[in-house]
Tab-separated table of C-alpha atoms in Angstrom:
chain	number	residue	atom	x	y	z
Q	29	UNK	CA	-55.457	-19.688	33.954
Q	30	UNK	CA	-56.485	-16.733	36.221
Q	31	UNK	CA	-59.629	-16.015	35.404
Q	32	UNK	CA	-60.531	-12.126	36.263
Q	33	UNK	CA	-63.485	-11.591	38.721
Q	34	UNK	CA	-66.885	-12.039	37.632
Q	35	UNK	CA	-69.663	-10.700	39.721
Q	36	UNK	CA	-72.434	-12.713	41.055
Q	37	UNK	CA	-74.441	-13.576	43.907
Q	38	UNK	CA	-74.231	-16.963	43.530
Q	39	UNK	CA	-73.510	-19.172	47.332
Q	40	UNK	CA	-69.799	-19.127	46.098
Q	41	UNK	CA	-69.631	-15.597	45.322
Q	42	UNK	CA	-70.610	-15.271	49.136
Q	43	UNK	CA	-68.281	-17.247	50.636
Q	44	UNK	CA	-65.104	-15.565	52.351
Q	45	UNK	CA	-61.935	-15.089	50.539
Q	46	UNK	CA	-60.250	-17.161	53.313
Q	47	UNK	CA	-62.745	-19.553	53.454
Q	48	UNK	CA	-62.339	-20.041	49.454
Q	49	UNK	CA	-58.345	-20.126	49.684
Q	50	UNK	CA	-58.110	-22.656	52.551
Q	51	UNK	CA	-60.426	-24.898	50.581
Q	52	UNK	CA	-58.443	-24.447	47.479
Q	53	UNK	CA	-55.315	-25.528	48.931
Q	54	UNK	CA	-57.354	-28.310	50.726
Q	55	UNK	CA	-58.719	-29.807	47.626
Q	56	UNK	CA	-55.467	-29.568	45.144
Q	57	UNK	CA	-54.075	-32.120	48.296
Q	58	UNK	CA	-56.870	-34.058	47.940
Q	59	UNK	CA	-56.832	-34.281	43.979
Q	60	UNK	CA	-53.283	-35.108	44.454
Q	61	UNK	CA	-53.529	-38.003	46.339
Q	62	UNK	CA	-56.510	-39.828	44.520
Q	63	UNK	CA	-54.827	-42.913	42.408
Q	64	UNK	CA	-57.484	-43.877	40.319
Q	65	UNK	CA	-58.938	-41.937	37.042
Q	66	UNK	CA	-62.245	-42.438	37.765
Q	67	UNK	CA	-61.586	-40.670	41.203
Q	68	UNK	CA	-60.045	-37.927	39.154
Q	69	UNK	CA	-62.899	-37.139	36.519
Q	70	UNK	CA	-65.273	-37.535	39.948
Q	71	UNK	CA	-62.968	-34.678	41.151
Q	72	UNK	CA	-63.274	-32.501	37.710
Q	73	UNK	CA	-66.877	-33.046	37.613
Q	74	UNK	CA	-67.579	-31.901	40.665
Q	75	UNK	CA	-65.534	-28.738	39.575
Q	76	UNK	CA	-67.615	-28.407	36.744
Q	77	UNK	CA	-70.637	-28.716	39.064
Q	78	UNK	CA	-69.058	-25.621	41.254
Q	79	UNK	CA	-68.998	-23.151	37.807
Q	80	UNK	CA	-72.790	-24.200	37.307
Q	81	UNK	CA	-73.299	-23.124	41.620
Q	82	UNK	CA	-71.583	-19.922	40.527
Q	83	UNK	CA	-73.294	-19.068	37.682
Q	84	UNK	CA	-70.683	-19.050	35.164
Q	85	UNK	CA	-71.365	-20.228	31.627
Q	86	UNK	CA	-69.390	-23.545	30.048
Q	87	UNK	CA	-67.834	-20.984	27.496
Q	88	UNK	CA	-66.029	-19.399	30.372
Q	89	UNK	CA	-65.454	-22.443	32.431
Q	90	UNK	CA	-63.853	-23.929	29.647
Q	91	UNK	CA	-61.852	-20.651	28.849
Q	92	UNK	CA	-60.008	-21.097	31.629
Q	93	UNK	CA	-58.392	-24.773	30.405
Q	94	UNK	CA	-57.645	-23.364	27.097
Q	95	UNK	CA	-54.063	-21.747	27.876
Q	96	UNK	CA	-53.228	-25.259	29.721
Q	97	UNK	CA	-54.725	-27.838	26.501
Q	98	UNK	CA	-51.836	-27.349	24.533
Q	99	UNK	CA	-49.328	-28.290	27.151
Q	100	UNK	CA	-51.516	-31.365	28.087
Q	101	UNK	CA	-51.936	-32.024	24.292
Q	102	UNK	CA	-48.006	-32.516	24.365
Q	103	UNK	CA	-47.524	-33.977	27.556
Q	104	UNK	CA	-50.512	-36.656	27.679
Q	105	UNK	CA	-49.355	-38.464	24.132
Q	106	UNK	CA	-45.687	-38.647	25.933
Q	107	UNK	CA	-47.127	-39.958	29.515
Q	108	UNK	CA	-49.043	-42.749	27.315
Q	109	UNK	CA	-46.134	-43.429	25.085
Q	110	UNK	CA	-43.721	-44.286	28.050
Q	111	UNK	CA	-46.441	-44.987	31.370
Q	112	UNK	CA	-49.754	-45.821	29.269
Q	113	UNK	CA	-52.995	-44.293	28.937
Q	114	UNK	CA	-54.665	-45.019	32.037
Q	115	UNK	CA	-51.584	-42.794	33.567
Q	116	UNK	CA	-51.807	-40.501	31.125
Q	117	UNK	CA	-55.796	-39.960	31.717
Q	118	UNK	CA	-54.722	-39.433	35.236
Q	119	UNK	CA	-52.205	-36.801	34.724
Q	120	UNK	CA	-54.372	-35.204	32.183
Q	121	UNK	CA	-57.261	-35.205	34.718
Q	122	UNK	CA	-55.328	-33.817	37.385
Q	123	UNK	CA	-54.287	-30.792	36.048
Q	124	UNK	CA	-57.155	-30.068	34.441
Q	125	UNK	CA	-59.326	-30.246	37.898
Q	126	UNK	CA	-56.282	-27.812	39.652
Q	127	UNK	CA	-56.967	-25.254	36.611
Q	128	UNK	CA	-60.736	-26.007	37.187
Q	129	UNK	CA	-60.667	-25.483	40.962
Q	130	UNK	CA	-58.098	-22.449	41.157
Q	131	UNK	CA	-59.902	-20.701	38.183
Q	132	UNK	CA	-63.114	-20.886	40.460
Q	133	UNK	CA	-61.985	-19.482	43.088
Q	134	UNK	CA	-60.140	-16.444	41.253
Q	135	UNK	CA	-64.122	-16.320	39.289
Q	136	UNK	CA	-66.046	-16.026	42.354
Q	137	UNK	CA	-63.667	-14.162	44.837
Q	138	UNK	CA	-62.139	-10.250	44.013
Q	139	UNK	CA	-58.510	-9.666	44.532
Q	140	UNK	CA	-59.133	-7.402	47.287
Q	141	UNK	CA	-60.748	-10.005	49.180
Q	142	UNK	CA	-57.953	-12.299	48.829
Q	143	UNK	CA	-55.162	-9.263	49.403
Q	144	UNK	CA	-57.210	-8.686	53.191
Q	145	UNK	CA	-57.549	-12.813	53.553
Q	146	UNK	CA	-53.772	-13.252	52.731
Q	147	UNK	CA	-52.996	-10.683	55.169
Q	148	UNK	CA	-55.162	-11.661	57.835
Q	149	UNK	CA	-53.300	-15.094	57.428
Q	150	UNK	CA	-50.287	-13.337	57.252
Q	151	UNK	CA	-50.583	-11.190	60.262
Q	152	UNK	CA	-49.044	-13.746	63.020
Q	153	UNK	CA	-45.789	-13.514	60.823
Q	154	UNK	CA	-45.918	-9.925	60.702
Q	155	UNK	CA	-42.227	-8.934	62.094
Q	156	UNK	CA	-41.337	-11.222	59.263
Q	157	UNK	CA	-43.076	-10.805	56.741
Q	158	UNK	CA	-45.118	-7.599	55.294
Q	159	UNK	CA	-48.605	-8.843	55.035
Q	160	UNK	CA	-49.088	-5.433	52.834
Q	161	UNK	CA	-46.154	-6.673	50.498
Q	162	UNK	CA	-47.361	-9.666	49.754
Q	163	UNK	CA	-50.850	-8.896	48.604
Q	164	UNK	CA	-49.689	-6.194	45.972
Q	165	UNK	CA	-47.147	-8.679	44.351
Q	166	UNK	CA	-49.780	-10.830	44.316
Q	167	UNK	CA	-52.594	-8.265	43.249
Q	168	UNK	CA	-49.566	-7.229	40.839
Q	169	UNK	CA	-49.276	-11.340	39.106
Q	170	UNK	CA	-52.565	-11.310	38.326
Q	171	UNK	CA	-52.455	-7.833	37.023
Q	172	UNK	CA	-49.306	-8.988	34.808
Q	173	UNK	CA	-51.103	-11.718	33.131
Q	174	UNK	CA	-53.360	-9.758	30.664
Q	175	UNK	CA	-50.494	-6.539	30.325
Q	176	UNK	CA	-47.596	-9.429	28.637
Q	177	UNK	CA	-50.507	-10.828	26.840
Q	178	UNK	CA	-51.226	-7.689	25.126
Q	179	UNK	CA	-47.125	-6.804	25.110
Q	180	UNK	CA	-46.684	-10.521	23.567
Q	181	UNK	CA	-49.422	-9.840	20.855
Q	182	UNK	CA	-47.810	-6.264	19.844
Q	183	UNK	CA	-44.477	-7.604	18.983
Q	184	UNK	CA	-46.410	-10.429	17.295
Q	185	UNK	CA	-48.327	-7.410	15.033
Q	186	UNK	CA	-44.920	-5.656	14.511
Q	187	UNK	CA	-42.747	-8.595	13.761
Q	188	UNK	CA	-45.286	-9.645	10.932
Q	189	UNK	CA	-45.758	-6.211	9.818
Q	190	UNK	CA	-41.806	-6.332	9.157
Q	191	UNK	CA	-42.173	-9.564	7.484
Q	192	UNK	CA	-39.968	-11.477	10.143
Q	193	UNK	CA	-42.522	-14.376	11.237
Q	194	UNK	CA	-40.145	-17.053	11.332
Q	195	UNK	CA	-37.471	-15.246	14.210
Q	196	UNK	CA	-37.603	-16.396	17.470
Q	197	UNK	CA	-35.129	-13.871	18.375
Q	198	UNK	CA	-37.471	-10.849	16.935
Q	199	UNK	CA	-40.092	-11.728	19.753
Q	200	UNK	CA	-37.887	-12.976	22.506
Q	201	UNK	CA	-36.063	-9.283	22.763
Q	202	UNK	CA	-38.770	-6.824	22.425
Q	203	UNK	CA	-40.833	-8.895	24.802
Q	204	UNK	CA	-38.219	-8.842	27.165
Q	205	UNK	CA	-37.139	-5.167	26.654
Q	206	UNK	CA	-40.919	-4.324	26.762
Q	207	UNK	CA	-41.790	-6.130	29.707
Q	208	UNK	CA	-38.861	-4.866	31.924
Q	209	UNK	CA	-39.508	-1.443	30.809
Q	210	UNK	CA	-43.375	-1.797	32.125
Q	211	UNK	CA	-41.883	-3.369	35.348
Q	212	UNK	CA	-39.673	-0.183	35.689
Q	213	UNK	CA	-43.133	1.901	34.871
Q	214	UNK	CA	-45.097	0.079	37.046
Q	215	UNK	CA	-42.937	0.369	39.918
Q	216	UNK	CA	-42.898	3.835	39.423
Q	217	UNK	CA	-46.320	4.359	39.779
Q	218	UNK	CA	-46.548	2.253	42.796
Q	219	UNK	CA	-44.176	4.861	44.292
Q	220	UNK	CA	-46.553	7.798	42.781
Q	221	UNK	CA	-49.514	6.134	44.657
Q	222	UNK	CA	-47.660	5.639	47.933
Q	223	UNK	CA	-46.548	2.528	47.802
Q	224	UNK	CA	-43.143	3.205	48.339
Q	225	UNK	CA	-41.408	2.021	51.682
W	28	UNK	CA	-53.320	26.541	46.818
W	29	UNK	CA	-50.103	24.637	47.880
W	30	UNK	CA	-46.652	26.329	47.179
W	31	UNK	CA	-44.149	24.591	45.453
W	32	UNK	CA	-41.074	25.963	45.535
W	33	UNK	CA	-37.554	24.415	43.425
W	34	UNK	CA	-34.427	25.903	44.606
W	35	UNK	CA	-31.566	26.232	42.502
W	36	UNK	CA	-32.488	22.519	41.330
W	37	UNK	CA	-30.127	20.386	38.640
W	38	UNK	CA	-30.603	16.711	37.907
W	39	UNK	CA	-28.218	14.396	35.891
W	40	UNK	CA	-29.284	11.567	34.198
W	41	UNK	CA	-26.484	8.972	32.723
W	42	UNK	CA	-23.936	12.286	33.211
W	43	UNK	CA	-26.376	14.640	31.531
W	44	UNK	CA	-28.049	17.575	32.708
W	45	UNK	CA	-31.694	17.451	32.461
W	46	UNK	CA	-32.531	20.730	34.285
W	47	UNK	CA	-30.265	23.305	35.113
W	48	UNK	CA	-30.452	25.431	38.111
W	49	UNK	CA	-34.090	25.925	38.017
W	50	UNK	CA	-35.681	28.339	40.829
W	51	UNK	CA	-39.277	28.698	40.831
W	52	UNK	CA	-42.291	29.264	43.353
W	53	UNK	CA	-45.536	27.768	42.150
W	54	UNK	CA	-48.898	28.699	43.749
W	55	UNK	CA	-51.522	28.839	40.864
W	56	UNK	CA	-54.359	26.698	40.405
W	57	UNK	CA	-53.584	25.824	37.260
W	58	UNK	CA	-49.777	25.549	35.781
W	59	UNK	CA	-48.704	24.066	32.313
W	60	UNK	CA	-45.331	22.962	31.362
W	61	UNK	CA	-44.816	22.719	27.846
W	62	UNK	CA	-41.537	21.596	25.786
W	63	UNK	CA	-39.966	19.621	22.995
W	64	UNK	CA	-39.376	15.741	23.620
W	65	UNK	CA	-36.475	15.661	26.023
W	66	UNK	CA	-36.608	18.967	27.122
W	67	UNK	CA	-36.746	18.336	30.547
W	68	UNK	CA	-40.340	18.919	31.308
W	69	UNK	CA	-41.249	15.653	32.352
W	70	UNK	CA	-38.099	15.566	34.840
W	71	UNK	CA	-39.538	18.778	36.128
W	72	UNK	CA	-42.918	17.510	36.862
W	73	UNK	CA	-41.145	13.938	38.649
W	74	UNK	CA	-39.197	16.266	40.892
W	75	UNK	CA	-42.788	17.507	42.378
W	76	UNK	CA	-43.885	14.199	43.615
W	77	UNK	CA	-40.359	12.809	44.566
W	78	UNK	CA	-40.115	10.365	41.703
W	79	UNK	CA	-36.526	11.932	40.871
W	80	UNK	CA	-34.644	13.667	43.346
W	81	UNK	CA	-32.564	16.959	42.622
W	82	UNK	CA	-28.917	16.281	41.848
W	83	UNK	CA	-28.309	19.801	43.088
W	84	UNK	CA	-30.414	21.853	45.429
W	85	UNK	CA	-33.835	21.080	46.943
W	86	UNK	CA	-37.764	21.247	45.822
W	87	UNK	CA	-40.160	21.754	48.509
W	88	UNK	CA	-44.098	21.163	48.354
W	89	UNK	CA	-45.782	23.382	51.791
W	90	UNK	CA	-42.346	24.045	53.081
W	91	UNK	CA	-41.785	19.858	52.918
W	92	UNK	CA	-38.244	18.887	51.448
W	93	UNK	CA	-39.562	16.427	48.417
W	94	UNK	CA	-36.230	14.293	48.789
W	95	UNK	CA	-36.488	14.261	52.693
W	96	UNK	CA	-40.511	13.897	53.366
W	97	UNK	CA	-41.555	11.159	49.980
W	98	UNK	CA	-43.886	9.895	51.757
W	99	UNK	CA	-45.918	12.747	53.010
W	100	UNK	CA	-45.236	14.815	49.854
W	101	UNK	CA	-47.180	11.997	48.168
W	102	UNK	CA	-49.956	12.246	49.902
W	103	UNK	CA	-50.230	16.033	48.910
W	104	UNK	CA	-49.117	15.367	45.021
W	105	UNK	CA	-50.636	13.065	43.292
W	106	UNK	CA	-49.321	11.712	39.506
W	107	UNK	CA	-51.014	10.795	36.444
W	108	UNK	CA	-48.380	9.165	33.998
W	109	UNK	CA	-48.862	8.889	30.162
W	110	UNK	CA	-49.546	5.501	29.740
W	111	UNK	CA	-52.743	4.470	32.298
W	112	UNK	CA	-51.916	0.693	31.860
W	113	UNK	CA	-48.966	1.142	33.837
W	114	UNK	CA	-50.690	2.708	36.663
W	115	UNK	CA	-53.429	0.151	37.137
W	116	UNK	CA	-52.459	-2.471	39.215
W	117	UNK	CA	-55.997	-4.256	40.177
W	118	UNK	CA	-58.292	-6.373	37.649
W	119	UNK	CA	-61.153	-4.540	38.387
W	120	UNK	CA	-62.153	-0.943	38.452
W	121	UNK	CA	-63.644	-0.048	41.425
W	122	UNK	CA	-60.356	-2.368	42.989
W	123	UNK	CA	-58.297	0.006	41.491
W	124	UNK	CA	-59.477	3.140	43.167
W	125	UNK	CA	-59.821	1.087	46.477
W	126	UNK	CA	-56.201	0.371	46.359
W	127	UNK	CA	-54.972	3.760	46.539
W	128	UNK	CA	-56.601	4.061	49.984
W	129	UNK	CA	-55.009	0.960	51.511
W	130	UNK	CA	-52.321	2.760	52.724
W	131	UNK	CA	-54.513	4.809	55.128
W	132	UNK	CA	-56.109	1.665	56.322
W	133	UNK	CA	-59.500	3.294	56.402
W	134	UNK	CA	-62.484	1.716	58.242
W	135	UNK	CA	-64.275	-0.761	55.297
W	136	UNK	CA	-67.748	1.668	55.117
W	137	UNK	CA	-65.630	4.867	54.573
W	138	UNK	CA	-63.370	3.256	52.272
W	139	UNK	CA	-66.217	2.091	50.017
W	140	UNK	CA	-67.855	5.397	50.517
W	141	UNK	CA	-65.444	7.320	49.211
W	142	UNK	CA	-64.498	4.975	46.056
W	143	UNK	CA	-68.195	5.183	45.400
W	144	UNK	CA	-68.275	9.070	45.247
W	145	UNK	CA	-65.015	9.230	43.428
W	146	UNK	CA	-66.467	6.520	41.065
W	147	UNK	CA	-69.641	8.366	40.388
W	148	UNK	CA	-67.303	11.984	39.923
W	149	UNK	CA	-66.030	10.802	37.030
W	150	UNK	CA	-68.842	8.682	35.378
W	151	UNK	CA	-66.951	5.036	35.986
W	152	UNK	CA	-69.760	3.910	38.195
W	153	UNK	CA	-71.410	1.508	35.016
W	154	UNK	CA	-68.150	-0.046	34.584
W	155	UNK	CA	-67.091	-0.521	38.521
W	156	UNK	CA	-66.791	-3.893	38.210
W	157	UNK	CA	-65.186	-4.469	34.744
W	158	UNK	CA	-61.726	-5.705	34.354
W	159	UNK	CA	-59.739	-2.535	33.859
W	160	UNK	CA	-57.606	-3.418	31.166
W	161	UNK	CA	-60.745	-4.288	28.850
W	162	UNK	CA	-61.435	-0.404	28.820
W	163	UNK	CA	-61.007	2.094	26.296
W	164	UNK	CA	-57.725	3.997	26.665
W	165	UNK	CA	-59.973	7.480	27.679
W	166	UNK	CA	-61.765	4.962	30.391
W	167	UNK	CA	-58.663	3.823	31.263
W	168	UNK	CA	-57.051	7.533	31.881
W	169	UNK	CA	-60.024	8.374	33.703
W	170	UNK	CA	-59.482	5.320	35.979
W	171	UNK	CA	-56.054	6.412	37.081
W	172	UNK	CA	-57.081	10.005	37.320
W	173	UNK	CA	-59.985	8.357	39.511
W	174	UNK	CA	-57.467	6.470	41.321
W	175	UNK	CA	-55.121	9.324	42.400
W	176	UNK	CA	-57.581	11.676	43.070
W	177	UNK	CA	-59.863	9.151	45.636
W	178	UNK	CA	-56.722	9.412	47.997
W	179	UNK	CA	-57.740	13.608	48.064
W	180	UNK	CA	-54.135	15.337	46.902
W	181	UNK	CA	-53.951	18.883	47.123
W	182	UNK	CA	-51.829	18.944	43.747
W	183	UNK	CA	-52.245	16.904	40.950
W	184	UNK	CA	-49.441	16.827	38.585
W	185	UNK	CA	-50.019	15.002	34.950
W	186	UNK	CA	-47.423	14.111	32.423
W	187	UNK	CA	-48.685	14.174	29.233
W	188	UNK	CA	-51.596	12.196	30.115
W	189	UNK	CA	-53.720	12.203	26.466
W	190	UNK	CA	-50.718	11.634	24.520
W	191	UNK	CA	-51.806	8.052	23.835
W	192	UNK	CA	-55.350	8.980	23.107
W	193	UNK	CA	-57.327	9.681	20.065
W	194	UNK	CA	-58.954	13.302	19.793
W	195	UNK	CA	-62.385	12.384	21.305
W	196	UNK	CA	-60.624	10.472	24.514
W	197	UNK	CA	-58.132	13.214	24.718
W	198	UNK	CA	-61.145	16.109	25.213
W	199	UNK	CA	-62.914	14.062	27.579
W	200	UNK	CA	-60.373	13.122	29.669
W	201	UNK	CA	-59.289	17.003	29.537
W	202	UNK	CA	-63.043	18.097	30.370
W	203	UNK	CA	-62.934	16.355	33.448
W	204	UNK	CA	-59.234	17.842	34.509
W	205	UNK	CA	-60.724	20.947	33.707
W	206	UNK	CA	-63.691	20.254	36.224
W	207	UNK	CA	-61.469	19.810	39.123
W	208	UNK	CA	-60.761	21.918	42.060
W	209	UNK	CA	-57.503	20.392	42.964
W	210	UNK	CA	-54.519	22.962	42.225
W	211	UNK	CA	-53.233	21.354	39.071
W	212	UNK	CA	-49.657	21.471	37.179
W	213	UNK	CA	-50.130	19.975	33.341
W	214	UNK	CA	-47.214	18.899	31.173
W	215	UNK	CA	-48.451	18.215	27.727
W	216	UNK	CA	-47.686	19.105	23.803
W	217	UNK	CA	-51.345	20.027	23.474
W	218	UNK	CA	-51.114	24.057	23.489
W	219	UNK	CA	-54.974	24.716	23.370
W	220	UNK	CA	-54.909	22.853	26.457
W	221	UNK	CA	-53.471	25.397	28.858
W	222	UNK	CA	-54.506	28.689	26.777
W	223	UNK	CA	-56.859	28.863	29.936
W	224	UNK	CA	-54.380	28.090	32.786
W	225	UNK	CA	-52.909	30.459	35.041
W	226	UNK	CA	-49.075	30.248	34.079
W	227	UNK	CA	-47.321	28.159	31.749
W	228	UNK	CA	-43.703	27.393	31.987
W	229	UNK	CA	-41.948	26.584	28.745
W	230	UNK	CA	-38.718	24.506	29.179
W	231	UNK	CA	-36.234	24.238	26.752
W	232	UNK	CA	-32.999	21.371	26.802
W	233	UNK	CA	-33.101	21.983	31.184
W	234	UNK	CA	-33.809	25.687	31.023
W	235	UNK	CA	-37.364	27.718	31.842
W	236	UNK	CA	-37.218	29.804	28.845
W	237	UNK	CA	-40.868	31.619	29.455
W	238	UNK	CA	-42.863	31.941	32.592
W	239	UNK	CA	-45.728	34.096	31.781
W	240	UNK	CA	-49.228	33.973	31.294
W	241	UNK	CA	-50.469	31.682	28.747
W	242	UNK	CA	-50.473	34.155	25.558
W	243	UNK	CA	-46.893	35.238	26.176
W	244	UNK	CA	-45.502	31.656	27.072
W	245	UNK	CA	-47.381	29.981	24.057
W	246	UNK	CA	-45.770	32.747	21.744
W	247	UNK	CA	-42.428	32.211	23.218
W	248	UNK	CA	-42.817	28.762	22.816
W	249	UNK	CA	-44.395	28.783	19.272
W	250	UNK	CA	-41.268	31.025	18.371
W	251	UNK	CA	-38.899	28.897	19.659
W	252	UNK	CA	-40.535	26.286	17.294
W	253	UNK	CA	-40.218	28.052	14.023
């Protein structure tokens, strides 16, 4: 769902961070509000239309809905079960055109960008809150997402190399062990590089 | 060269004793630190940069009281851990060696500047813009090195830092440690490693048993191992 920077020169590419965020936040309201399906696929194609602007390939634009198809593949038969399928098409459509629109911006825009937007947006607030602070936990989400994919598919490799596939519990506890023992790591090295007050 | 200097320095862990009154002055260009697996080496090499702090008595980088002066301290010592993965914190590369100068909030041209040169000193210009975790685990270890060493520490201290890499990754990454001009302070199991270095401490369960040039320290070591 966040898709790592991919460099281009595309018109999107060149548009500031800020610029990129505010319109982000802007359009998930929008999507949110529009009632009507064909509103809604209007909404995702135009999405689609921005990946062509930037330059990215279908394979990657649609990448970045895989890790959210399985949820809607349970939650969209349910919806249409209980509220129909026109409601369900909506719900489906919805989500997939916030993945769409947040994946494009995380595409088109590098982390350090956003880290010096957020904290320009931040600065007003800045005897409350640390501008700084909030850019590495955010730098430090995104950075999360591929290190507990590649902790999640170790224990995976382990617990079928020990012949355990069918325990829950033999993935749940090393993932959780592993992960809070990275944290710990991580938040050491943060204190090695200076990040430390 | 800086001078670092450990004074009468314990540390307890859990209610043991990791290091036991060790006293030592450090000035060399290039120190090793070798030891068994829980010797205490590692410990030894945290104290430098602050990560731990002396249970008893004090370790002082340029006359700088580690436990009192963490910040500045840190921007004379740098760290390279084992495991690079845990040190990256941006997607891309050329992010990652930008972040370490945040903290000096450094005017945007000199910033990039200097990530540029730093980039280019250790070959990771190609792969600037490539997520960092899709690199090998040599790339990887040369990103971090790349990473501490844009911010321009006096010291560099490394912790076993091709432990996790094959043979190939491990000589690279110690070619280019070998390159640098930075005073430098090695723990690692790799003996042929510091059979060039200056001084070589060996450390056995919290003690320095052998402070001597590298022939004598290996041989202590080597003997301790039989």
């Amino acid at each position: 769902m966040i898709g790592v920077y991919r460099p281009g020169r595309s018109p999107l590419h060149r548009v500031g961070a800020g610029w990129k965020l505010g319109g982000l936040a802007a359009s998930v309201i929008a999507v949110a509000l529009l009632p009507e399906w064909w509103m809604l696929l209007t909404a995702l194609c135009v999405a689609a239309a921005g990946f062509a602007i930037a330059g990215i390939g279908p394979r990657v634009a649609f990448a970045q809905l895989v890790p959210v198809l399985w949820i809607l593949a349970i939650a969209a038969p349910l919806n249409a079960l209980f509220s129909g399928w026109e409601s369900a098409l909506v719900m489906a459509l919805r989500v997939a055109t916030f993945v769409g629109l947040a994946a494009l911006v995380t595409l088109t825009t590098r982390v350090s960008a956003m880290l010096d937007a957020i904290r320009t947006a931040l600065r007003p607030f800045g005897d409350r809150i640390d501008p700084e602070r909030v850019g590495i936990v955010l730098a430090m989400t995104i950075r999360a997402v591929p290190l507990m994919a590649e902790i999640v598919t170790t224990v995976l490799d382990a617990r079928r190399a020990r012949g355990a596939e069918g325990s829950l519990r033999a993935v749940a506890v090393p993932v959780v062990v592993r992960s809070l023992q990275t944290a710990d790591a991580m938040g050491e090295a943060l204190v090695a590089r200076g990040f430390d007050d | 060269m800086s001078e670092i200097v450990f004074e009468h320095v314990t540390h307890r862990y859990d209610g043991d004793e990791v290091l036991t009154d060790v006293s030592l002055a450090l000035t060399e260009r290039r120190i090793g630190i070798v030891g068994a697996n829980g010797s205490g080496k590692s410990t030894l090499a945290r104290l430098i940069n602050g990560l731990v702090h002396p249970t008893a008595g004090r370790v002082l980088v340029d006359g700088l009281d580690v436990a009192r002066n963490g910040r500045e301290v840190r921007r004379r010592v740098g760290f390279v851990f084992t495991n690079p993965d845990n040190q990256i914190v941006m997607p891309t590369v050329r992010e990652d060696v930008a972040f370490s100068l945040r903290r000096f909030k450094l005017d945007a041209t000199d910033a990039a500047a200097r990530v540029h040169r730093t980039l280019e000193r250790f070959g990771l210009t190609e792969l600037a813009d490539r997520p960092a975790h899709r690199l090998s685990g040599g790339q990887k270890q040369l990103l971090a090195l790349a990473a501490v060493l844009v911010a321009e520490p006096a010291v560099l201290v490394a912790d076993e830092p091709t432990t996790l890499l094959d043979a190939r990754n491990a000589d690279l990454v110690e070619r280019h440690f070998a390159a640098l001009d930075e005073q430098v302070i090695l723990v690692t199991h790799r003996l042929e490693s510091v059979e060039s270095f200056d001084r070589v401490l060996v450390v056995e369960e919290g003690r320095i048993v052998a402070d001597a040039a590298p022939a004598d320290a290996l041989s202590a070591y080597r003997s301790l191992l039989r």
